[in-house]
């Protein structure tokens, strides 16, 4: 949510920043801007509403070659509509400072009123402009350095921030700081990069430092990086090596990141399983579980917190953990959990699921759960992100960077990790026999190939079928048991990228209300693999058909009952019930992708959305 890039060094500052903005555009794309400073002390800010290429066009005839340092931003609006004047960077009133910001300053109105009383005027509606004015006000009033002014200002601020500040008269320095919003510094050869995540950094250096909350980085030309706390105490510099390659950040011949990521799943699932299902399926080793076995053996309850797609994975996790480990599981939206006055103690295990590892609500839920004494386990994709750092232990899903805003490969990775985690806990608690565990584990090893076959056999079919459904204005997605969260996820995917209304429902709940919506204009997507609820869902399929609704059914190969009733049938291979969610979600991803493409939507950057939701 909002992307920040900064650069200081001998490279072409403008080119490096623009390239970085393109890499971060998935985090927000309603406006973009750049601030450049040169050795003569000229600080220029250029901004444009819309995507980064609008900014590039705007900058075409602007002077930028002499810049020696710069900061840039791509925005997802929180305070003030997307517009040129609300875009970052923001200047201080006297033009001495420029600042970019990700996060929200909760007490900005209070601070703004106080600054207005002191005679400050504002050009934008943003909380960010308040922060830059506050820093400059403190700097002038106390006649102090930029670093001291930043420290003092951040003491006044309530909320979340990742910031970078540039000073007109000090082109050798960028000051950056974070609290609850991510910021990474790349240490190159005589140069520093700064970014909201490592994607703009990887082509220049693999050496990075992830800033911690309330740390300030001082990046000076020709000097080593310095880190201090808000209290001006030296902070430890922990340099990590990036395990990221540039090819992972490119489309690799696919028209969109989303399609690339859908097609990557055979490989990403293999990466996710590697080293965890071992000895040809004889054993399941999830290290975070094994290392904390007493916590999982003694747990009286598991609470899973997450948002969006990750919350759907959490619902599947509930079925898995209850079935395999015989342990009660509650699933909570992190945003509700954090304000629900939760009741937790040290007999609880809390699992937080987050692809980005930065989602503000999930991060807050993690902090609350730990404070209350629960053992907190994270499932994330982004190495070095906040949630893995704030949890007691956890597992990375290892599916590589997910750039498409609509989550696909991360979802199947999350479900795969939850499946292996449940098997690992079942092993420890003795709730499954070795034979049962081995059977599922062996089957897990076949899943990447099965996903590959689904993609090969269904891609063209779904593409053609999608033409028939492109102009439907409402969809119902129905499933039971493990297929119920899959239905929710299928509906969310369609909504997000095609802007078509879609509702996911437990199939049996349909008759308690939503059935009233069904007519020949409202298709239902029914997820009905051969599982223990198959006979039950057949009835629900009949109920839809009896009301004239058309049906797209995702069924197990060889199904001869639903296949006769449904208008379109998408067959997937037979797998054990606990593994059906991964298999059945693949055709649903393709349905949403192709319907959105037929409608001419930007599937990688759908309107109003951003990849990493670092605000409440
Ligand atoms: C949907 C989607 C979102 C995220 C949600 C949580 O395709 O991607 O619903 O799942 O914003 O994000 P993470 O998993 O990063 O916490």
mmCIF file of C-alpha atoms and ligand atoms in Angstrom, residues 306-312 353-360 362 379 387 402 404-408 410 414 489 492-493 496-497 609-613, ligand 1:
data_model
loop_
_atom_site.group_PDB
_atom_site.id
_atom_site.type_symbol
_atom_site.label_atom_id
_atom_site.label_comp_id
_atom_site.label_asym_id
_atom_site.label_seq_id
_atom_site.Cartn_x
_atom_site.Cartn_y
_atom_site.Cartn_z
ATOM 1 C CA UNK A 306 -6.018 -13.243 8.540
ATOM 2 C CA UNK A 307 -7.631 -10.943 5.964
ATOM 3 C CA UNK A 308 -9.060 -11.418 2.472
ATOM 4 C CA UNK A 309 -7.778 -14.373 0.520
ATOM 5 C CA UNK A 310 -5.576 -15.372 3.435
ATOM 6 C CA UNK A 311 -8.728 -15.544 5.561
ATOM 7 C CA UNK A 312 -10.181 -18.003 3.052
ATOM 8 C CA UNK A 353 -1.616 -15.917 7.751
ATOM 9 C CA UNK A 354 -0.413 -13.130 5.472
ATOM 10 C CA UNK A 355 1.137 -13.331 2.026
ATOM 11 C CA UNK A 356 2.799 -9.924 2.318
ATOM 12 C CA UNK A 357 3.611 -10.262 5.999
ATOM 13 C CA UNK A 358 2.730 -6.564 6.310
ATOM 14 C CA UNK A 359 -1.069 -6.402 6.548
ATOM 15 C CA UNK A 360 -1.733 -3.841 9.281
ATOM 16 C CA UNK A 362 -2.997 -9.021 10.910
ATOM 17 C CA UNK A 379 2.515 -18.194 7.691
ATOM 18 C CA UNK A 387 4.777 -10.645 10.603
ATOM 19 C CA UNK A 402 3.409 -12.395 -6.086
ATOM 20 C CA UNK A 404 -0.557 -9.580 -9.479
ATOM 21 C CA UNK A 405 -2.799 -7.838 -6.982
ATOM 22 C CA UNK A 406 -5.247 -10.753 -6.962
ATOM 23 C CA UNK A 407 -3.676 -13.514 -4.960
ATOM 24 C CA UNK A 408 -3.411 -16.914 -6.692
ATOM 25 C CA UNK A 410 0.064 -17.453 -2.570
ATOM 26 C CA UNK A 414 -0.928 -21.057 2.122
ATOM 27 C CA UNK A 489 -12.280 -17.331 -2.739
ATOM 28 C CA UNK A 492 -13.617 -12.743 -4.305
ATOM 29 C CA UNK A 493 -11.303 -13.300 -7.285
ATOM 30 C CA UNK A 496 -11.673 -7.997 -7.482
ATOM 31 C CA UNK A 497 -10.576 -8.062 -11.066
ATOM 32 C CA UNK A 609 -6.954 -2.141 -4.671
ATOM 33 C CA UNK A 610 -3.358 -2.465 -3.588
ATOM 34 C CA UNK A 611 -1.255 -5.489 -2.866
ATOM 35 C CA UNK A 612 -0.015 -4.867 0.611
ATOM 36 C CA UNK A 613 -2.616 -3.317 2.911
HETATM 37 C C1 LIG B 1 -7.119 -10.889 -2.710
HETATM 38 C C2 LIG B 1 -6.016 -10.441 -1.903
HETATM 39 C C3 LIG B 1 -6.321 -9.815 -0.595
HETATM 40 C C4 LIG B 1 -5.273 -10.235 0.433
HETATM 41 C C5 LIG B 1 -5.484 -9.480 1.754
HETATM 42 C C6 LIG B 1 -4.518 -9.935 2.810
HETATM 43 O O1 LIG B 1 -6.708 -11.427 -3.923
HETATM 44 O O2 LIG B 1 -4.890 -10.568 -2.279
HETATM 45 O O3 LIG B 1 -7.606 -10.112 -0.163
HETATM 46 O O4 LIG B 1 -5.370 -11.613 0.635
HETATM 47 O O5 LIG B 1 -5.324 -8.118 1.523
HETATM 48 O O6 LIG B 1 -3.205 -9.772 2.387
HETATM 49 P P1 LIG B 1 -2.005 -10.553 3.044
HETATM 50 O O7 LIG B 1 -2.180 -11.999 2.714
HETATM 51 O O8 LIG B 1 -0.792 -9.966 2.434
HETATM 52 O O9 LIG B 1 -2.104 -10.323 4.512
#
